[in-house]
Structures are given as C-alpha cells and as structure tokens.
Tab-separated table of C-alpha atoms in Angstrom:
chain	number	residue	atom	x	y	z
A	138	MET	CA	-3.821	-18.622	-50.387
A	139	ALA	CA	-4.906	-15.539	-49.767
A	140	ILE	CA	-6.879	-13.579	-52.326
A	141	ASP	CA	-4.603	-10.538	-53.606
A	142	ASP	CA	-6.057	-9.220	-57.193
A	143	PRO	CA	-9.663	-7.981	-57.039
A	144	VAL	CA	-10.713	-9.779	-60.448
A	145	LYS	CA	-9.671	-12.943	-59.878
A	146	GLY	CA	-11.102	-13.013	-56.172
A	147	ALA	CA	-14.524	-11.806	-58.197
A	148	GLU	CA	-14.451	-14.269	-60.864
A	149	LYS	CA	-13.495	-16.918	-58.087
A	150	THR	CA	-16.706	-15.352	-55.743
A	151	GLY	CA	-18.886	-15.621	-58.812
A	152	GLY	CA	-18.803	-11.949	-59.765
A	153	LYS	CA	-19.114	-10.728	-56.625
A	154	LYS	CA	-16.084	-8.718	-54.309
A	155	PRO	CA	-15.006	-10.345	-52.260
A	156	PRO	CA	-15.842	-9.552	-48.238
A	157	ALA	CA	-14.456	-6.721	-46.417
A	158	PRO	CA	-12.458	-8.111	-43.222
A	159	THR	CA	-14.729	-7.859	-39.660
A	160	THR	CA	-13.034	-5.769	-36.865
A	161	THR	CA	-14.020	-7.338	-33.525
A	162	THR	CA	-14.729	-5.323	-30.630
A	163	TRP	CA	-11.569	-5.824	-28.807
A	164	GLY	CA	-9.934	-4.943	-32.294
A	165	ALA	CA	-11.520	-1.378	-32.185
A	166	VAL	CA	-10.987	-0.863	-28.979
A	167	ARG	CA	-7.290	-1.972	-28.481
A	168	PRO	CA	-6.433	1.745	-30.278
A	169	LEU	CA	-7.606	3.196	-27.503
A	170	VAL	CA	-6.251	1.116	-25.005
A	171	LEU	CA	-2.765	1.581	-26.799
A	172	ARG	CA	-3.191	5.057	-26.799
A	173	LEU	CA	-3.910	5.701	-23.409
A	174	HIS	CA	-1.364	3.630	-22.284
A	175	PHE	CA	1.107	4.960	-24.386
A	176	TYR	CA	0.771	8.310	-22.538
A	177	ALA	CA	-0.021	6.979	-19.209
A	178	GLY	CA	3.273	4.901	-19.274
A	179	LEU	CA	4.900	8.192	-20.538
A	180	LEU	CA	3.517	10.694	-18.442
A	181	VAL	CA	3.007	8.919	-15.023
A	182	ALA	CA	5.914	6.209	-15.051
A	183	PRO	CA	8.361	8.902	-13.396
A	184	LEU	CA	5.612	9.176	-10.658
A	185	LEU	CA	5.243	5.258	-10.770
A	186	LEU	CA	9.277	4.744	-10.988
A	187	ILE	CA	9.226	7.108	-7.941
A	188	ALA	CA	6.862	4.721	-5.802
A	189	ALA	CA	8.515	1.666	-6.232
A	190	THR	CA	11.781	2.608	-5.736
A	191	THR	CA	11.187	3.914	-2.300
A	192	GLY	CA	8.951	1.323	-1.313
A	193	LEU	CA	11.399	-1.290	-2.710
A	194	LEU	CA	13.907	0.436	0.191
A	195	TYR	CA	10.434	1.045	2.764
A	196	SER	CA	10.334	-2.949	2.279
A	197	LEU	CA	13.529	-4.027	3.230
A	198	SER	CA	13.028	-1.591	6.508
A	199	TYR	CA	12.317	-4.415	8.979
A	200	GLN	CA	14.855	-6.144	8.653
A	201	ALA	CA	17.362	-3.243	8.482
A	202	GLU	CA	15.328	-1.743	12.007
A	203	LYS	CA	15.760	-5.463	13.364
A	204	ILE	CA	19.812	-5.012	13.036
A	205	VAL	CA	20.198	-0.996	13.468
A	206	TYR	CA	17.980	-1.306	16.849
A	207	ARG	CA	19.071	-4.246	17.835
A	208	GLN	CA	20.640	-2.988	21.159
A	209	GLU	CA	17.287	-1.514	22.347
A	210	LEU	CA	15.141	-4.263	20.378
A	211	ARG	CA	17.144	-7.272	22.292
A	212	SER	CA	17.671	-7.952	25.835
A	213	PRO	CA	19.649	-10.939	26.558
A	214	ASP	CA	17.717	-14.004	28.114
A	215	SER	CA	17.794	-14.416	31.878
A	216	ASP	CA	15.733	-16.602	34.569
A	217	ARG	CA	14.801	-13.293	36.171
A	218	THR	CA	10.948	-11.629	35.081
A	219	ALA	CA	10.722	-8.326	36.797
A	220	MET	CA	7.031	-7.065	36.840
A	221	LEU	CA	5.817	-5.110	34.211
A	222	THR	CA	4.436	-2.353	36.567
A	223	ASP	CA	7.966	-1.950	37.525
A	224	GLN	CA	9.731	-1.505	33.907
A	225	VAL	CA	6.471	0.902	33.079
A	226	GLU	CA	7.646	2.913	36.263
A	227	ALA	CA	10.900	2.696	35.176
A	228	ALA	CA	10.211	4.626	32.343
A	229	ARG	CA	7.964	6.765	33.852
A	230	ALA	CA	11.203	7.811	35.511
A	231	GLU	CA	13.739	8.300	32.851
A	232	HIS	CA	11.108	10.955	31.570
A	233	PRO	CA	8.515	11.994	34.353
A	234	ASP	CA	7.334	14.655	32.230
A	235	GLY	CA	5.838	12.337	29.156
A	236	LYS	CA	2.601	10.667	29.923
A	237	VAL	CA	2.435	6.367	28.545
A	238	THR	CA	-0.354	5.475	25.747
A	239	ALA	CA	0.619	2.158	25.232
A	240	VAL	CA	2.599	-0.721	26.509
A	241	TRP	CA	4.146	-3.234	24.061
A	242	PRO	CA	5.108	-6.370	27.123
A	243	SER	CA	7.674	-8.792	25.467
A	244	SER	CA	6.832	-11.513	24.026
A	245	ASP	CA	9.515	-13.097	24.067
A	246	ASP	CA	13.091	-13.952	26.408
A	247	GLU	CA	14.755	-11.718	24.414
A	248	GLU	CA	12.490	-8.762	23.612
A	249	SER	CA	12.786	-5.706	25.070
A	250	THR	CA	9.571	-4.445	26.173
A	251	ARG	CA	8.140	-0.935	24.633
A	252	VAL	CA	6.496	1.490	26.359
A	253	LEU	CA	4.982	4.150	24.086
A	254	MET	CA	4.832	7.873	25.962
A	255	THR	CA	3.901	11.602	24.562
A	256	MET	CA	5.982	14.145	25.481
A	257	PRO	CA	5.038	18.102	25.926
A	258	ASP	CA	6.580	18.582	21.928
A	259	SER	CA	5.185	15.308	20.391
A	260	GLU	CA	4.184	15.075	16.602
A	261	GLU	CA	0.919	13.978	15.611
A	262	SER	CA	0.881	9.782	15.924
A	263	LYS	CA	4.346	9.900	16.845
A	264	SER	CA	5.439	8.789	20.532
A	265	LEU	CA	8.849	7.931	22.713
A	266	ALA	CA	9.464	4.480	22.772
A	267	VAL	CA	11.525	3.863	25.467
A	268	PHE	CA	12.996	0.215	25.287
A	269	VAL	CA	13.069	-2.177	29.114
A	270	ASP	CA	14.463	-5.044	29.943
A	271	PRO	CA	11.913	-7.444	30.785
A	272	HIS	CA	14.255	-9.030	33.212
A	273	THR	CA	16.124	-6.302	35.355
A	274	ALA	CA	13.704	-3.515	34.601
A	275	GLN	CA	16.393	-1.681	33.072
A	276	ILE	CA	16.916	1.176	30.194
A	277	ARG	CA	17.571	-0.440	27.068
A	278	GLY	CA	17.601	2.459	24.852
A	279	GLU	CA	14.748	4.690	23.026
A	280	LEU	CA	13.869	5.667	20.024
A	281	ASP	CA	11.029	8.048	18.359
A	282	SER	CA	8.314	5.319	17.532
A	283	TYR	CA	5.103	6.638	14.373
A	284	GLY	CA	2.115	5.134	14.277
A	285	SER	CA	0.588	1.368	15.587
A	286	SER	CA	2.701	-0.481	13.491
A	287	GLY	CA	5.365	0.792	15.878
A	288	ALA	CA	7.533	1.899	12.745
A	289	LEU	CA	11.223	3.378	14.433
A	290	PRO	CA	13.458	6.172	12.516
A	291	LEU	CA	14.517	4.235	9.660
A	292	ARG	CA	11.474	3.019	8.637
A	293	THR	CA	9.841	6.041	9.593
A	294	TRP	CA	11.695	7.658	7.128
A	295	LEU	CA	11.186	5.591	4.140
A	296	SER	CA	7.615	5.118	5.001
A	297	GLU	CA	6.875	8.791	4.546
A	298	LEU	CA	9.497	9.068	1.588
A	299	HIS	CA	7.757	6.719	-0.433
A	300	ARG	CA	4.137	8.373	1.357
A	301	HIS	CA	4.692	12.282	0.264
A	302	LEU	CA	8.600	12.962	-0.291
A	303	HIS	CA	8.731	14.170	2.930
A	304	LEU	CA	6.308	17.629	1.998
A	305	GLY	CA	3.896	17.041	3.635
A	306	GLU	CA	0.815	16.919	2.757
A	307	PRO	CA	1.293	18.580	-1.060
A	308	GLY	CA	3.363	15.226	-1.645
A	309	ARG	CA	0.744	12.933	-0.945
A	310	ILE	CA	-0.925	14.619	-4.664
A	311	TYR	CA	1.988	11.936	-5.820
A	312	SER	CA	1.479	9.249	-4.311
A	313	GLU	CA	-2.336	9.130	-4.653
A	314	LEU	CA	-1.498	9.927	-8.542
A	315	ALA	CA	0.581	6.805	-8.962
A	316	ALA	CA	-1.548	4.522	-6.802
A	317	SER	CA	-4.806	5.569	-8.967
A	318	TRP	CA	-2.714	5.100	-12.041
A	319	LEU	CA	-1.012	1.758	-11.003
A	320	TRP	CA	-3.758	-0.247	-12.089
A	321	VAL	CA	-5.340	1.410	-14.923
A	322	VAL	CA	-1.539	0.698	-17.298
A	323	ALA	CA	-1.622	-2.883	-15.436
A	324	LEU	CA	-4.472	-3.645	-16.117
A	325	GLY	CA	-4.483	-2.058	-20.129
A	326	GLY	CA	-1.036	-3.102	-20.732
A	327	LEU	CA	-2.516	-6.981	-19.700
A	328	LEU	CA	-5.065	-6.821	-22.375
A	329	LEU	CA	-2.279	-5.288	-24.678
A	330	TRP	CA	-0.018	-8.910	-23.996
A	331	ILE	CA	-2.957	-10.746	-23.958
A	332	GLY	CA	-4.484	-9.809	-27.212
A	333	ARG	CA	-0.601	-9.903	-28.940
A	334	ARG	CA	-0.387	-12.498	-31.801
A	335	ARG	CA	1.722	-15.366	-31.547
A	336	THR	CA	2.977	-17.851	-32.275
A	337	SER	CA	3.727	-20.117	-29.444
A	338	LYS	CA	1.897	-19.914	-26.412
A	339	ARG	CA	5.166	-20.483	-24.257
A	340	ALA	CA	5.690	-16.537	-25.718
A	341	LEU	CA	3.183	-15.381	-23.116
A	342	LEU	CA	4.478	-16.532	-20.631
A	343	ARG	CA	8.437	-15.906	-21.276
A	344	PRO	CA	10.776	-14.064	-23.062
A	345	GLU	CA	10.355	-14.782	-26.491
A	346	PRO	CA	13.399	-17.149	-26.910
A	347	GLY	CA	15.804	-15.186	-30.182
A	348	ALA	CA	14.298	-12.063	-29.978
A	349	THR	CA	16.205	-8.491	-30.876
A	350	GLY	CA	16.487	-5.366	-30.147
A	351	ARG	CA	12.811	-3.660	-29.853
A	352	ARG	CA	10.596	-6.697	-29.651
A	353	ARG	CA	13.066	-8.382	-27.058
A	354	THR	CA	12.216	-5.334	-25.317
A	355	LEU	CA	8.814	-5.526	-25.254
A	356	SER	CA	9.020	-9.158	-24.650
A	357	ARG	CA	10.484	-8.588	-21.252
A	358	HIS	CA	8.011	-5.923	-20.473
A	359	GLY	CA	4.862	-8.039	-21.384
A	360	SER	CA	5.500	-11.038	-19.744
A	361	LEU	CA	7.105	-9.879	-16.287
A	362	GLY	CA	3.595	-7.895	-16.629
A	363	LEU	CA	1.858	-10.191	-17.492
A	364	TRP	CA	2.983	-11.967	-14.153
A	365	ALA	CA	3.290	-8.794	-11.839
A	366	ALA	CA	-0.127	-7.162	-12.950
A	367	THR	CA	-2.700	-8.972	-9.714
A	368	GLY	CA	0.137	-7.754	-7.098
A	369	PHE	CA	0.127	-4.709	-9.027
A	370	VAL	CA	-3.679	-4.145	-8.967
A	371	LEU	CA	-3.880	-5.023	-4.916
A	372	LEU	CA	-1.222	-2.462	-4.259
A	373	SER	CA	-3.184	-0.183	-5.507
A	374	ALA	CA	-6.560	-1.044	-4.674
A	375	THR	CA	-4.905	-1.179	-1.058
A	376	GLY	CA	-2.741	2.148	-1.034
A	377	LEU	CA	-5.933	4.323	-2.503
A	378	THR	CA	-8.148	3.065	1.322
A	379	TRP	CA	-5.485	5.515	2.871
A	380	SER	CA	-5.076	7.989	-0.418
A	381	THR	CA	-6.522	11.750	0.765
A	382	TYR	CA	-9.074	12.087	-1.951
A	383	ALA	CA	-9.782	9.077	-3.002
A	384	GLY	CA	-9.097	7.536	0.556
A	385	ALA	CA	-12.722	9.047	1.371
A	386	ASN	CA	-15.051	7.859	-1.273
A	387	ILE	CA	-13.544	4.627	-0.205
A	388	GLY	CA	-13.902	5.267	3.441
A	389	ALA	CA	-17.328	6.429	2.739
A	390	VAL	CA	-18.558	3.335	0.657
A	391	GLN	CA	-17.667	1.063	2.954
A	392	GLY	CA	-18.803	2.457	5.549
A	393	GLN	CA	-22.750	2.664	3.830
A	394	LEU	CA	-21.627	-1.487	3.451
A	395	GLY	CA	-21.434	-2.152	7.228
A	396	GLY	CA	-17.754	-2.819	6.369
A	397	ALA	CA	-16.350	-0.118	9.083
A	398	THR	CA	-13.883	-1.417	11.073
A	399	PRO	CA	-15.435	-2.118	14.453
A	400	VAL	CA	-14.181	-0.749	17.954
A	401	VAL	CA	-13.456	-2.160	21.615
A	402	SER	CA	-15.310	-0.321	24.172
A	403	ALA	CA	-13.643	1.055	27.254
A	404	THR	CA	-15.971	3.483	28.839
A	405	LEU	CA	-16.702	2.377	31.929
A	406	LYS	CA	-20.431	2.843	32.894
A	407	SER	CA	-22.048	5.027	36.164
A	408	GLY	CA	-22.313	2.601	38.550
A	409	ASP	CA	-18.396	0.909	37.810
A	410	GLY	CA	-16.514	1.110	41.092
A	411	SER	CA	-13.340	1.949	39.260
A	412	ALA	CA	-14.590	5.321	37.737
A	413	ALA	CA	-12.834	7.781	38.274
A	414	GLY	CA	-14.521	9.733	41.640
A	415	ALA	CA	-16.425	6.049	42.021
A	416	GLY	CA	-17.626	6.216	45.736
A	417	GLY	CA	-15.718	4.094	48.397
A	418	HIS	CA	-12.607	4.546	46.198
A	419	GLU	CA	-11.278	8.093	47.036
A	420	GLY	CA	-7.978	7.777	47.959
A	421	HIS	CA	-7.342	4.164	47.362
A	422	GLU	CA	-4.560	4.762	44.663
A	423	GLY	CA	-3.351	2.121	42.675
A	424	HIS	CA	0.979	1.641	43.038
A	425	GLY	CA	3.041	4.406	45.450
A	426	GLY	CA	0.195	6.477	45.395
A	427	ASP	CA	0.637	6.524	42.302
A	428	SER	CA	-2.940	5.668	39.762
A	429	GLY	CA	-1.767	3.430	37.399
A	430	PRO	CA	0.621	3.213	34.282
A	431	GLY	CA	-1.049	6.244	32.870
A	432	GLY	CA	-1.593	7.897	35.903
A	433	ASP	CA	-5.308	9.936	34.980
A	434	HIS	CA	-7.572	7.423	36.942
A	435	GLU	CA	-8.221	8.506	40.093
A	436	GLY	CA	-10.322	5.111	41.679
A	437	MET	CA	-9.208	1.871	42.345
A	438	ASP	CA	-6.739	0.592	39.790
A	439	ILE	CA	-5.901	-3.332	39.934
A	440	GLY	CA	-2.403	-2.145	38.066
A	441	ILE	CA	-1.050	-3.423	34.440
A	442	ASP	CA	0.372	-7.026	35.568
A	443	ASN	CA	-3.297	-7.714	37.128
A	444	ALA	CA	-4.843	-6.302	33.593
A	445	LEU	CA	-2.582	-8.316	31.720
A	446	THR	CA	-3.406	-11.146	33.662
A	447	ALA	CA	-6.810	-10.919	32.749
A	448	ALA	CA	-6.802	-10.431	28.936
A	449	ARG	CA	-4.365	-13.256	28.760
A	450	GLN	CA	-7.213	-15.717	30.801
A	451	ALA	CA	-9.429	-14.100	28.378
A	452	GLY	CA	-7.413	-15.755	25.386
A	453	LEU	CA	-5.383	-13.006	24.556
A	454	ASP	CA	-2.020	-15.132	23.909
A	455	GLY	CA	1.045	-13.881	21.481
A	456	PRO	CA	1.810	-10.514	21.278
A	457	VAL	CA	-0.518	-7.993	22.769
A	458	VAL	CA	-0.348	-4.146	23.221
A	459	VAL	CA	-2.083	-2.291	27.229
A	460	LYS	CA	-3.204	1.177	26.802
A	461	PRO	CA	-3.625	2.016	30.315
A	462	PRO	CA	-6.827	3.643	31.500
A	463	ALA	CA	-7.463	7.746	31.529
A	464	ASP	CA	-10.810	8.947	33.140
A	465	GLY	CA	-13.470	7.295	32.831
A	466	THR	CA	-12.083	4.314	30.484
A	467	ALA	CA	-10.564	0.631	31.146
A	468	TYR	CA	-7.446	-1.233	30.213
A	469	VAL	CA	-7.817	-1.625	26.520
A	470	VAL	CA	-5.260	-5.019	25.678
A	471	ALA	CA	-4.877	-5.670	22.139
A	472	GLN	CA	-3.775	-8.488	19.851
A	473	ARG	CA	-1.106	-6.466	17.679
A	474	ASP	CA	-0.164	-10.279	15.603
A	475	ASN	CA	-0.765	-9.361	11.992
A	476	THR	CA	1.178	-13.071	10.955
A	477	PHE	CA	-1.906	-15.041	9.412
A	478	PRO	CA	-3.805	-16.701	10.558
A	479	VAL	CA	-4.008	-12.923	12.539
A	480	ARG	CA	-4.746	-12.711	16.220
A	481	LEU	CA	-6.178	-9.545	16.315
A	482	ASP	CA	-8.218	-9.957	19.238
A	483	SER	CA	-8.789	-7.116	21.651
A	484	VAL	CA	-10.654	-7.158	25.499
A	485	ALA	CA	-11.338	-4.004	27.890
A	486	VAL	CA	-10.394	-4.262	31.381
A	487	ASP	CA	-11.775	-2.787	33.876
A	488	PRO	CA	-9.280	-1.369	36.043
A	489	GLY	CA	-10.845	-1.810	39.278
A	490	THR	CA	-11.712	-5.582	39.437
A	491	GLY	CA	-10.542	-6.656	36.564
A	492	LEU	CA	-13.652	-7.932	35.268
A	493	ILE	CA	-13.752	-7.934	31.578
A	494	LEU	CA	-16.029	-5.154	29.926
A	495	ASP	CA	-16.036	-5.841	26.669
A	496	GLU	CA	-14.290	-8.259	24.143
A	497	LEU	CA	-13.891	-7.367	21.215
A	498	ARG	CA	-12.176	-10.702	18.387
A	499	PHE	CA	-11.275	-10.251	14.926
A	500	ALA	CA	-13.871	-13.359	13.857
A	501	ASP	CA	-16.399	-11.360	14.971
A	502	TYR	CA	-14.758	-7.757	11.812
A	503	PRO	CA	-17.504	-6.933	9.653
A	504	LEU	CA	-15.596	-9.737	6.222
A	505	LEU	CA	-14.641	-6.501	4.053
A	506	ALA	CA	-13.405	-4.722	7.701
A	507	GLN	CA	-11.316	-7.932	7.639
A	508	LEU	CA	-9.619	-7.897	3.943
A	509	THR	CA	-9.422	-4.416	4.228
A	510	ARG	CA	-7.531	-4.306	7.762
A	511	ILE	CA	-5.504	-7.542	6.618
A	512	GLY	CA	-5.591	-5.813	2.701
A	513	ILE	CA	-3.937	-3.102	4.233
A	514	ASP	CA	-1.442	-4.639	5.755
A	515	ALA	CA	0.165	-6.566	3.390
A	516	HIS	CA	0.858	-3.631	1.710
A	517	MET	CA	3.015	-2.178	4.491
A	518	GLY	CA	4.839	-6.004	4.958
A	519	LEU	CA	3.040	-7.122	7.733
A	520	THR	CA	0.812	-9.797	6.790
A	521	PHE	CA	3.096	-12.709	5.627
A	522	GLY	CA	6.147	-10.946	7.388
A	523	LEU	CA	9.583	-12.043	5.390
A	524	VAL	CA	7.392	-13.597	2.781
A	525	ASN	CA	5.439	-10.064	2.305
A	526	GLN	CA	8.391	-8.431	2.489
A	527	LEU	CA	10.079	-10.082	-0.200
A	528	LEU	CA	6.964	-10.079	-2.476
A	529	LEU	CA	6.668	-6.510	-1.551
A	530	ALA	CA	10.488	-5.999	-3.058
A	531	ALA	CA	9.705	-7.981	-6.086
A	532	LEU	CA	6.628	-6.907	-7.381
A	533	ALA	CA	9.306	-2.784	-6.956
A	534	LEU	CA	11.394	-4.243	-9.006
A	535	SER	CA	9.395	-5.129	-11.591
A	536	LEU	CA	7.395	-2.431	-11.861
A	537	ILE	CA	10.494	-0.796	-11.621
A	538	LEU	CA	12.186	-2.939	-14.836
A	539	ILE	CA	8.822	-2.393	-16.998
A	540	ILE	CA	9.326	0.716	-16.494
A	541	VAL	CA	12.841	1.098	-17.689
A	542	TRP	CA	11.643	-1.899	-20.653
A	543	GLY	CA	8.440	1.064	-21.627
A	544	TYR	CA	10.739	3.850	-21.570
A	545	ARG	CA	13.375	1.390	-24.186
A	546	MET	CA	10.476	0.522	-26.367
A	547	TRP	CA	9.486	3.999	-26.584
A	548	TRP	CA	13.329	5.303	-27.923
A	549	GLN	CA	13.135	1.845	-29.654
A	550	ARG	CA	10.720	2.907	-31.938
A	551	ARG	CA	11.751	6.242	-33.103
A	552	PRO	CA	11.581	6.990	-36.321
A	553	THR	CA	15.780	6.448	-38.025
A	554	GLN	CA	18.437	6.008	-36.641
A	555	ASP	CA	19.997	9.210	-37.947
A	556	ARG	CA	17.366	10.933	-35.563
A	557	LYS	CA	19.255	10.490	-32.153
A	558	LEU	CA	16.821	12.503	-30.735
A	559	GLY	CA	14.507	11.315	-32.122
A	560	VAL	CA	11.730	9.439	-29.907
A	561	GLY	CA	8.529	6.811	-30.789
A	562	LYS	CA	5.134	7.956	-31.613
A	563	PRO	CA	1.860	7.018	-30.588
A	564	MET	CA	-0.974	4.966	-31.601
A	565	ALA	CA	-2.769	7.724	-34.451
A	566	ARG	CA	-5.505	9.752	-33.551
A	567	GLY	CA	-9.090	9.131	-33.822
A	568	ALA	CA	-9.278	5.651	-32.376
A	569	TRP	CA	-12.842	5.889	-30.661
A	570	ARG	CA	-14.449	6.606	-34.117
A	571	LYS	CA	-13.972	3.245	-35.057
A	572	VAL	CA	-16.003	1.736	-31.402
A	573	PRO	CA	-18.896	0.737	-31.563
A	574	LEU	CA	-21.710	3.036	-30.173
A	575	SER	CA	-22.420	0.021	-27.987
A	576	VAL	CA	-19.428	-0.332	-26.457
A	577	LEU	CA	-18.298	2.990	-26.873
A	578	LEU	CA	-20.812	5.307	-24.886
A	579	PRO	CA	-20.528	1.966	-21.716
A	580	LEU	CA	-16.853	3.177	-21.271
A	581	ILE	CA	-17.762	7.332	-21.206
A	582	ALA	CA	-19.830	6.208	-18.541
A	583	ALA	CA	-17.298	4.036	-16.908
A	584	ALA	CA	-14.617	6.396	-17.339
A	585	ALA	CA	-17.067	8.945	-15.894
A	586	LEU	CA	-17.814	6.993	-12.956
A	587	VAL	CA	-14.444	5.677	-12.081
A	588	GLY	CA	-13.105	9.411	-12.052
A	589	TRP	CA	-15.359	10.586	-10.432
A	590	PHE	CA	-15.013	7.885	-7.498
A	591	VAL	CA	-11.435	8.286	-7.831
A	592	PRO	CA	-10.538	12.285	-8.978
A	593	LEU	CA	-7.039	12.131	-9.093
A	594	LEU	CA	-8.007	9.739	-12.124
A	595	GLY	CA	-10.311	11.227	-13.154
A	596	ILE	CA	-8.218	14.949	-13.156
A	597	THR	CA	-5.762	13.211	-15.112
A	598	LEU	CA	-7.716	11.703	-18.017
A	599	VAL	CA	-9.054	14.433	-19.270
A	600	ALA	CA	-5.271	16.617	-18.607
A	601	PHE	CA	-4.174	13.623	-20.943
A	602	LEU	CA	-7.092	13.978	-23.685
A	603	VAL	CA	-7.088	17.780	-23.701
A	604	LEU	CA	-2.804	17.301	-24.107
A	605	ASP	CA	-3.662	15.199	-26.864
A	606	VAL	CA	-6.138	17.736	-28.436
A	607	VAL	CA	-4.085	20.566	-28.372
A	608	LEU	CA	-0.423	17.916	-29.224
A	609	GLY	CA	-3.578	17.337	-32.644
A	610	ALA	CA	-4.469	21.709	-33.320
A	611	VAL	CA	-0.718	21.673	-33.366
A	612	ALA	CA	-0.590	19.334	-35.569
A	613	ARG	CA	-2.808	20.332	-38.194
A	614	ALA	CA	-1.975	24.031	-38.549
A	615	ARG	CA	1.998	22.877	-39.056
A	616	ALA	CA	0.459	20.826	-41.720
A	617	VAL	CA	-1.371	23.616	-42.794
A	618	LYS	CA	1.192	25.839	-42.600
A	619	ALA	CA	3.662	23.432	-44.631
A	620	GLY	CA	0.780	22.784	-47.900
A	621	THR	CA	0.231	26.136	-48.083
C-alpha cells in the first residue's frame, strides 16, 4: 500500500521521512524527447505527408508503366530475330540527328529493344528512347527516358514530383528536410512508445482493444509506428545519400572510407589496334560506311552484335545495356538486373579486336559501395521487384496514417470540448533542466555533430529552439501583464 500521509509514513519508518522517488535517466530525458517529437511532428509532418503521398504514387508507377506503355515495351513473339545492328540502324534512320548513347537489347522474346539517343534539344540526364521490335527491326514507338533506370514519362513525372515538386533545385529542399527529420521522428516516437507503461505486452505490438478517444488514436499511432520504424529509418538514410547538402557529406565520408562506386575502364590504351586513327585501320568502317552505332569511332569496329557476344562469353547473362564506343573508348556492356541477387557486372570490349579490356564484377565492389547501391535501388523499388514496390507502398501508407493520427491526437488533447478551435499543448518548457549533465552534455554534442553533418536538420532544429524561446517569452509577458 502506498504511504499517503507523511506523518504516518514517518512513524512507520522510524521517525524519518520516506525517501524521495528516484528519477531514472529515461524519466529525465523523456519530456525532452516528447517535446522534440511534438514540434517535429507538428511542423515537419506536412513535408513528410507530401513525401509519403508522392512516394506512394511513385511506388505504383512501375506497374502502371507496363500497362500505359505496353505498345512500346512489348513486341509480338516470333521465330525471327533481327541483328542488333539492324535494330540500332532502324532507330538512327528514324532520328538521323540523334546520337546513340546506349542500347538495351531485348531480354526475352516479347520485350522490345530500347535504343537511347541524345537529341540536339535533350535535357540533362534525359534522352529519347526508341523502341524497336527485335524480330522485325520495326519501330514500336518512342518515349522520353530519364536516368540510368530508364524511367519513362509517367514514372519520371512522379519521380520529379517526389524529389522536388517540379520546382527544380529549390524544390529539393523540401525532400531533404523530410528525409532529414524522418529518422529523428521515427526513433523518437519509437522510444516514447516503448517507454510507456502498459498492463499488457500485446499493447506494444497492436492497437489496444476496447480503447476509445485519444487513447485509441495513440494506440494506433504507436503500434503502427513500431512496426514501420525500421523501414522509415532506412528510407531516410537512403534518401539522404542523393540529397544536396547531406548527400555531399555522405559522399565525402564514403570516399574517405574507400566506398566509392568503381567504374570499368573503357579507355583504349596507346597501341591498341582499335584506337582512333591507329595505323593500318584508317578507312576500315564498321557497317555500310559508318563507324558503328555511336558514329564517332574512326577505327575498325567489330559491331555491336559481336561486342554483345564477347560480353556474353565473359559471363554477362540476363538483361544488359550496351554503350557504343566514342573516340578512344571501348564498348561498355553492363548488366542491369537490379533484383536481388543483383547482376551488375560490366566489361569493356575492344571495338577493334573484340577482346575484353577490363571487367568489373559487382562482387568486387567495396562493401560500402555494394550496400549503397542496394539501398538506393531498394528505395527506388528495384531490388526486390514487385515485392519491393508493394513494401514501399505499405510504408508510405503507414506514414500517412501515422501523421493523420498524430494530428488527430493533437486535436483530441485540446483543453475543453467547448473550445472548438483549441488544440493540444506541448510538454512544459524547461524539461532539459531535469536531464543530468552526464547525459545532457553528450546529447548536445551529438545533436551538434548530426546537425553539422545533416545541415537542414541542424538549421531547422535551431529554428525550433528559437521559436520555442520566443513563444516562452511571449507567454511570460502575457502572464506578467495579466497579473498587474
């Protein structure tokens, strides 16, 4: 039984006062975490909501592309097979002012060959994809293509909406802010949820049966956040890798740790018989008076079909991309199968002799580079194919629900039902004063370090503190005025 009367309590303890309740480290830190979680959830949640909604749409775009662009992507099955050279020449004949930069040979009997070309008016990182029937070398259609993943217009539009809201570089601040805070909000909420007192351990993992009002909302918010927290942290980490400011710091650290992504060497060495203008090869054009698909190589060219055959013999099976040679460079053939286990090996093929000049196996990548590549591809929905895309959709939907329930709790915490415009208040100020110095100082140091490494997180964290100080000063001024 608890001791409520201090006099009786002193009698039962030999005339001494009962000891004051001890405060654990988590008990001292919890109000600080709760206040940070409140402000971050209130002010950053709109950006997270936008990122989650656009991310949900993007995760569904892969399957939508297969339906919307079926005419271009698929070709009728046939016993005939056209030479890859003829397929490339068909695309070049359609656009004689374009330059072939890459070719995606058909990887099955019903997939079209994709010839990527840069046009005089092509935007950076974008090209024209000409789809060719691999059986007849007839043009199936053409679409704009973006990036190394070959995103078509629908996915490109949704990707740009997710990355910068079609506002260009200034718009990337929104997505970097969302990625910077997502892991903080997720981990803070996880600590708060696990640290709650509860009568049943089951209430930790699922919504509390029979709960009503704010308690029910909190139960849903916390239990779903528990299941999704790991995914949120991974999305945040991988999203930051290609952000503007934090991404630069991550790239620098990755380079210092030897985790930079290696690239196969395609430069022709002096003395290679295939080098531009090499002795004994002047005037030996590749096909029909042309120097090959790239159109820029002046020496002997074995042709794209033979280059692909050499790469296949070197072990590059499955879907590949072939980059034609330019002055002083070789053919580069690289696997493009991102699904796990990934097939991302690449080789450089001498355009004069068909010999393998260099090869790079994904297994030889530095471990950090492997993890970065797999992580980014997983963020994009590529690593596990349809399962990956459905998982991303589930995470995005979970984040949307958690944010909506968070705002609902804020509304349900309003002081009285009569104040229809009232909202919940955050934890009382001054929580940091109760944190022991042995914990507070390392926390401040860690926050400063993270804020420097993830600049937009640091800037907004300082902004939150300034806002909190200003609101506190205004509240004290009003209290003093009301008391006079």
